[in-house]
Amino acid sequence: MAEKTLAIIKPDAVKKRVVGKIIQRIEDEGFEILGIKMIHLTKDEARKFYYVHKDKPFYESLTDFMSSGPVVVLLLEKENAIKHWREVMGSTDPARAKPGTLRRLYGFSVERNAVHGSDGPETAEYEIGFFFGK
Ligand code: DAT
Ligand code: MG
């Protein structure tokens, strides 16, 4: 069954000029791009998007980073899109991510890790609605 997920190319990857490489990988992995846009999140929007992490010690730093420059948000569709996209991204910490994964290739640190992906069906629904509406 086709499933949707939300991907973000984070400010560090945009600054590194690897947007094209990441989008090429998305297509090579068989995802259909149903929506794509570049936006610069405000601090408040970043806070809202990462609300589930509001009590974490890295919340302020993370939302500063995510509002520090433009990001590219993508609505992706594919069989098992959520799990597949998380596999392509790799572990949260680029140093621990498997070779060939996007975070290993382009991430810099646990915080500046190049890409985001929804972690489950409910999160995907919330995150897709957040950027693309219903
Ligand atoms: P993921 O993005 O792999 O789903 P997460 O949902 O646990 O990871 O965290 C969201 C983001 O928050 C993550 O991409 C980077 C940042 N983050 C997570 N753990 C962190 C930590 N220990 N220190 C700094 N930033 C962290
Ligand atoms: Mg997460």
mmCIF file of N, CA and C in Angstrom, residues 60-119:
data_model
loop_
_atom_site.group_PDB
_atom_site.id
_atom_site.type_symbol
_atom_site.label_atom_id
_atom_site.label_comp_id
_atom_site.label_asym_id
_atom_site.label_seq_id
_atom_site.Cartn_x
_atom_site.Cartn_y
_atom_site.Cartn_z
ATOM 1 N N GLU A 60 15.752 24.162 22.404
ATOM 2 C CA GLU A 60 16.041 25.548 21.992
ATOM 3 C C GLU A 60 17.081 25.588 20.881
ATOM 4 N N SER A 61 18.145 24.822 21.077
ATOM 5 C CA SER A 61 19.216 24.786 20.091
ATOM 6 C C SER A 61 18.720 24.222 18.752
ATOM 7 N N LEU A 62 17.946 23.149 18.824
ATOM 8 C CA LEU A 62 17.404 22.521 17.613
ATOM 9 C C LEU A 62 16.516 23.494 16.834
ATOM 10 N N THR A 63 15.643 24.206 17.553
ATOM 11 C CA THR A 63 14.710 25.098 16.860
ATOM 12 C C THR A 63 15.414 26.377 16.374
ATOM 13 N N ASP A 64 16.494 26.777 17.057
ATOM 14 C CA ASP A 64 17.344 27.867 16.526
ATOM 15 C C ASP A 64 17.947 27.438 15.194
ATOM 16 N N PHE A 65 18.510 26.244 15.199
ATOM 17 C CA PHE A 65 19.130 25.718 13.974
ATOM 18 C C PHE A 65 18.117 25.594 12.832
ATOM 19 N N MET A 66 16.954 25.027 13.129
ATOM 20 C CA MET A 66 15.968 24.787 12.068
ATOM 21 C C MET A 66 15.378 26.078 11.507
ATOM 22 N N SER A 67 15.520 27.179 12.265
ATOM 23 C CA SER A 67 15.031 28.467 11.761
ATOM 24 C C SER A 67 16.199 29.354 11.314
ATOM 25 N N SER A 68 17.383 28.783 11.186
ATOM 26 C CA SER A 68 18.578 29.571 10.867
ATOM 27 C C SER A 68 18.758 29.834 9.369
ATOM 28 N N GLY A 69 18.002 29.137 8.547
ATOM 29 C CA GLY A 69 18.140 29.310 7.103
ATOM 30 C C GLY A 69 17.055 28.527 6.404
ATOM 31 N N PRO A 70 16.974 28.658 5.077
ATOM 32 C CA PRO A 70 15.921 27.948 4.350
ATOM 33 C C PRO A 70 16.062 26.427 4.424
ATOM 34 N N VAL A 71 14.926 25.752 4.348
ATOM 35 C CA VAL A 71 14.866 24.294 4.279
ATOM 36 C C VAL A 71 14.036 23.921 3.047
ATOM 37 N N VAL A 72 14.184 22.684 2.594
ATOM 38 C CA VAL A 72 13.334 22.176 1.511
ATOM 39 C C VAL A 72 12.471 21.073 2.105
ATOM 40 N N VAL A 73 11.156 21.254 2.047
ATOM 41 C CA VAL A 73 10.250 20.231 2.581
ATOM 42 C C VAL A 73 9.632 19.460 1.418
ATOM 43 N N LEU A 74 9.529 18.155 1.603
ATOM 44 C CA LEU A 74 9.025 17.290 0.530
ATOM 45 C C LEU A 74 7.971 16.330 1.058
ATOM 46 N N LEU A 75 6.903 16.195 0.288
ATOM 47 C CA LEU A 75 5.876 15.193 0.555
ATOM 48 C C LEU A 75 6.171 14.014 -0.371
ATOM 49 N N LEU A 76 6.523 12.886 0.256
ATOM 50 C CA LEU A 76 6.957 11.714 -0.513
ATOM 51 C C LEU A 76 5.944 10.588 -0.419
ATOM 52 N N GLU A 77 5.837 9.820 -1.500
ATOM 53 C CA GLU A 77 4.948 8.664 -1.485
ATOM 54 C C GLU A 77 5.651 7.435 -2.064
ATOM 55 N N LYS A 78 5.386 6.297 -1.405
ATOM 56 C CA LYS A 78 5.998 5.041 -1.824
ATOM 57 C C LYS A 78 5.446 3.944 -0.935
ATOM 58 N N GLU A 79 5.589 2.701 -1.350
ATOM 59 C CA GLU A 79 5.295 1.588 -0.458
ATOM 60 C C GLU A 79 6.227 1.696 0.759
ATOM 61 N N ASN A 80 5.692 1.573 1.959
ATOM 62 C CA ASN A 80 6.513 1.673 3.184
ATOM 63 C C ASN A 80 7.398 2.911 3.222
ATOM 64 N N ALA A 81 6.843 4.026 2.801
ATOM 65 C CA ALA A 81 7.634 5.262 2.662
ATOM 66 C C ALA A 81 8.292 5.696 3.975
ATOM 67 N N ILE A 82 7.580 5.567 5.088
ATOM 68 C CA ILE A 82 8.102 6.077 6.366
ATOM 69 C C ILE A 82 9.371 5.333 6.752
ATOM 70 N N LYS A 83 9.290 4.004 6.752
ATOM 71 C CA LYS A 83 10.433 3.175 7.139
ATOM 72 C C LYS A 83 11.569 3.304 6.121
ATOM 73 N N HIS A 84 11.206 3.267 4.848
ATOM 74 C CA HIS A 84 12.236 3.337 3.802
ATOM 75 C C HIS A 84 12.999 4.670 3.888
ATOM 76 N N TRP A 85 12.287 5.774 4.065
ATOM 77 C CA TRP A 85 12.972 7.073 4.126
ATOM 78 C C TRP A 85 13.892 7.142 5.355
ATOM 79 N N ARG A 86 13.443 6.566 6.473
ATOM 80 C CA ARG A 86 14.302 6.583 7.664
ATOM 81 C C ARG A 86 15.555 5.729 7.447
ATOM 82 N N GLU A 87 15.424 4.669 6.685
ATOM 83 C CA GLU A 87 16.609 3.850 6.355
ATOM 84 C C GLU A 87 17.584 4.625 5.461
ATOM 85 N N VAL A 88 17.033 5.363 4.505
ATOM 86 C CA VAL A 88 17.889 6.145 3.601
ATOM 87 C C VAL A 88 18.591 7.270 4.372
ATOM 88 N N MET A 89 17.897 7.842 5.372
ATOM 89 C CA MET A 89 18.499 8.916 6.191
ATOM 90 C C MET A 89 19.628 8.376 7.069
ATOM 91 N N GLY A 90 19.406 7.234 7.701
ATOM 92 C CA GLY A 90 20.361 6.704 8.668
ATOM 93 C C GLY A 90 20.096 7.211 10.073
ATOM 94 N N SER A 91 20.906 6.733 11.022
ATOM 95 C CA SER A 91 20.721 7.085 12.438
ATOM 96 C C SER A 91 20.835 8.586 12.671
ATOM 97 N N THR A 92 20.203 9.035 13.755
ATOM 98 C CA THR A 92 20.191 10.459 14.113
ATOM 99 C C THR A 92 21.604 11.046 14.174
ATOM 100 N N ASP A 93 22.519 10.290 14.771
ATOM 101 C CA ASP A 93 23.910 10.740 14.874
ATOM 102 C C ASP A 93 24.692 10.308 13.624
ATOM 103 N N PRO A 94 25.117 11.265 12.802
ATOM 104 C CA PRO A 94 25.808 10.924 11.548
ATOM 105 C C PRO A 94 27.007 9.995 11.756
ATOM 106 N N ALA A 95 27.685 10.127 12.901
ATOM 107 C CA ALA A 95 28.865 9.294 13.169
ATOM 108 C C ALA A 95 28.492 7.824 13.335
ATOM 109 N N ARG A 96 27.254 7.572 13.748
ATOM 110 C CA ARG A 96 26.792 6.198 13.937
ATOM 111 C C ARG A 96 25.972 5.688 12.760
ATOM 112 N N ALA A 97 25.637 6.570 11.829
ATOM 113 C CA ALA A 97 24.803 6.173 10.691
ATOM 114 C C ALA A 97 25.604 5.293 9.736
ATOM 115 N N LYS A 98 24.910 4.341 9.111
ATOM 116 C CA LYS A 98 25.585 3.407 8.194
ATOM 117 C C LYS A 98 26.181 4.147 6.994
ATOM 118 N N PRO A 99 27.315 3.644 6.488
ATOM 119 C CA PRO A 99 27.901 4.230 5.279
ATOM 120 C C PRO A 99 26.870 4.264 4.155
ATOM 121 N N GLY A 100 26.873 5.348 3.410
ATOM 122 C CA GLY A 100 25.944 5.466 2.286
ATOM 123 C C GLY A 100 24.632 6.128 2.632
ATOM 124 N N THR A 101 24.312 6.210 3.944
ATOM 125 C CA THR A 101 23.079 6.900 4.316
ATOM 126 C C THR A 101 23.300 8.419 4.209
ATOM 127 N N LEU A 102 22.193 9.150 4.054
ATOM 128 C CA LEU A 102 22.315 10.602 3.837
ATOM 129 C C LEU A 102 22.957 11.309 5.020
ATOM 130 N N ARG A 103 22.643 10.869 6.232
ATOM 131 C CA ARG A 103 23.221 11.531 7.404
ATOM 132 C C ARG A 103 24.719 11.242 7.503
ATOM 133 N N ARG A 104 25.107 10.034 7.135
ATOM 134 C CA ARG A 104 26.527 9.706 7.138
ATOM 135 C C ARG A 104 27.257 10.518 6.064
ATOM 136 N N LEU A 105 26.612 10.652 4.903
ATOM 137 C CA LEU A 105 27.234 11.370 3.786
ATOM 138 C C LEU A 105 27.307 12.875 4.031
ATOM 139 N N TYR A 106 26.213 13.449 4.545
ATOM 140 C CA TYR A 106 26.101 14.907 4.566
ATOM 141 C C TYR A 106 25.912 15.529 5.947
ATOM 142 N N GLY A 107 25.668 14.709 6.983
ATOM 143 C CA GLY A 107 25.445 15.251 8.317
ATOM 144 C C GLY A 107 26.756 15.685 8.955
ATOM 145 N N PHE A 108 26.636 16.589 9.934
ATOM 146 C CA PHE A 108 27.821 17.114 10.605
ATOM 147 C C PHE A 108 27.840 16.723 12.068
ATOM 148 N N SER A 109 26.653 16.702 12.711
ATOM 149 C CA SER A 109 26.546 16.375 14.141
ATOM 150 C C SER A 109 25.139 15.860 14.416
ATOM 151 N N VAL A 110 24.891 15.430 15.649
ATOM 152 C CA VAL A 110 23.557 14.929 16.016
ATOM 153 C C VAL A 110 22.500 15.984 15.679
ATOM 154 N N GLU A 111 22.832 17.245 15.919
ATOM 155 C CA GLU A 111 21.855 18.298 15.635
ATOM 156 C C GLU A 111 21.833 18.665 14.145
ATOM 157 N N ARG A 112 22.995 18.864 13.580
ATOM 158 C CA ARG A 112 23.081 19.267 12.171
ATOM 159 C C ARG A 112 23.229 18.031 11.308
ATOM 160 N N ASN A 113 22.092 17.313 11.186
ATOM 161 C CA ASN A 113 22.166 16.004 10.546
ATOM 162 C C ASN A 113 21.473 15.926 9.190
ATOM 163 N N ALA A 114 21.395 17.062 8.502
ATOM 164 C CA ALA A 114 21.071 17.139 7.065
ATOM 165 C C ALA A 114 19.616 16.896 6.660
ATOM 166 N N VAL A 115 18.976 15.901 7.274
ATOM 167 C CA VAL A 115 17.620 15.558 6.828
ATOM 168 C C VAL A 115 16.701 15.157 7.988
ATOM 169 N N HIS A 116 15.411 15.319 7.749
ATOM 170 C CA HIS A 116 14.382 14.897 8.701
ATOM 171 C C HIS A 116 13.451 13.914 8.012
ATOM 172 N N GLY A 117 12.870 13.010 8.791
ATOM 173 C CA GLY A 117 11.820 12.135 8.286
ATOM 174 C C GLY A 117 10.832 11.795 9.380
ATOM 175 N N SER A 118 9.562 11.701 9.015
ATOM 176 C CA SER A 118 8.528 11.323 9.988
ATOM 177 C C SER A 118 8.869 9.957 10.574
ATOM 178 N N ASP A 119 8.489 9.735 11.863
ATOM 179 C CA ASP A 119 8.866 8.463 12.496
ATOM 180 C C ASP A 119 7.708 7.479 12.646
#
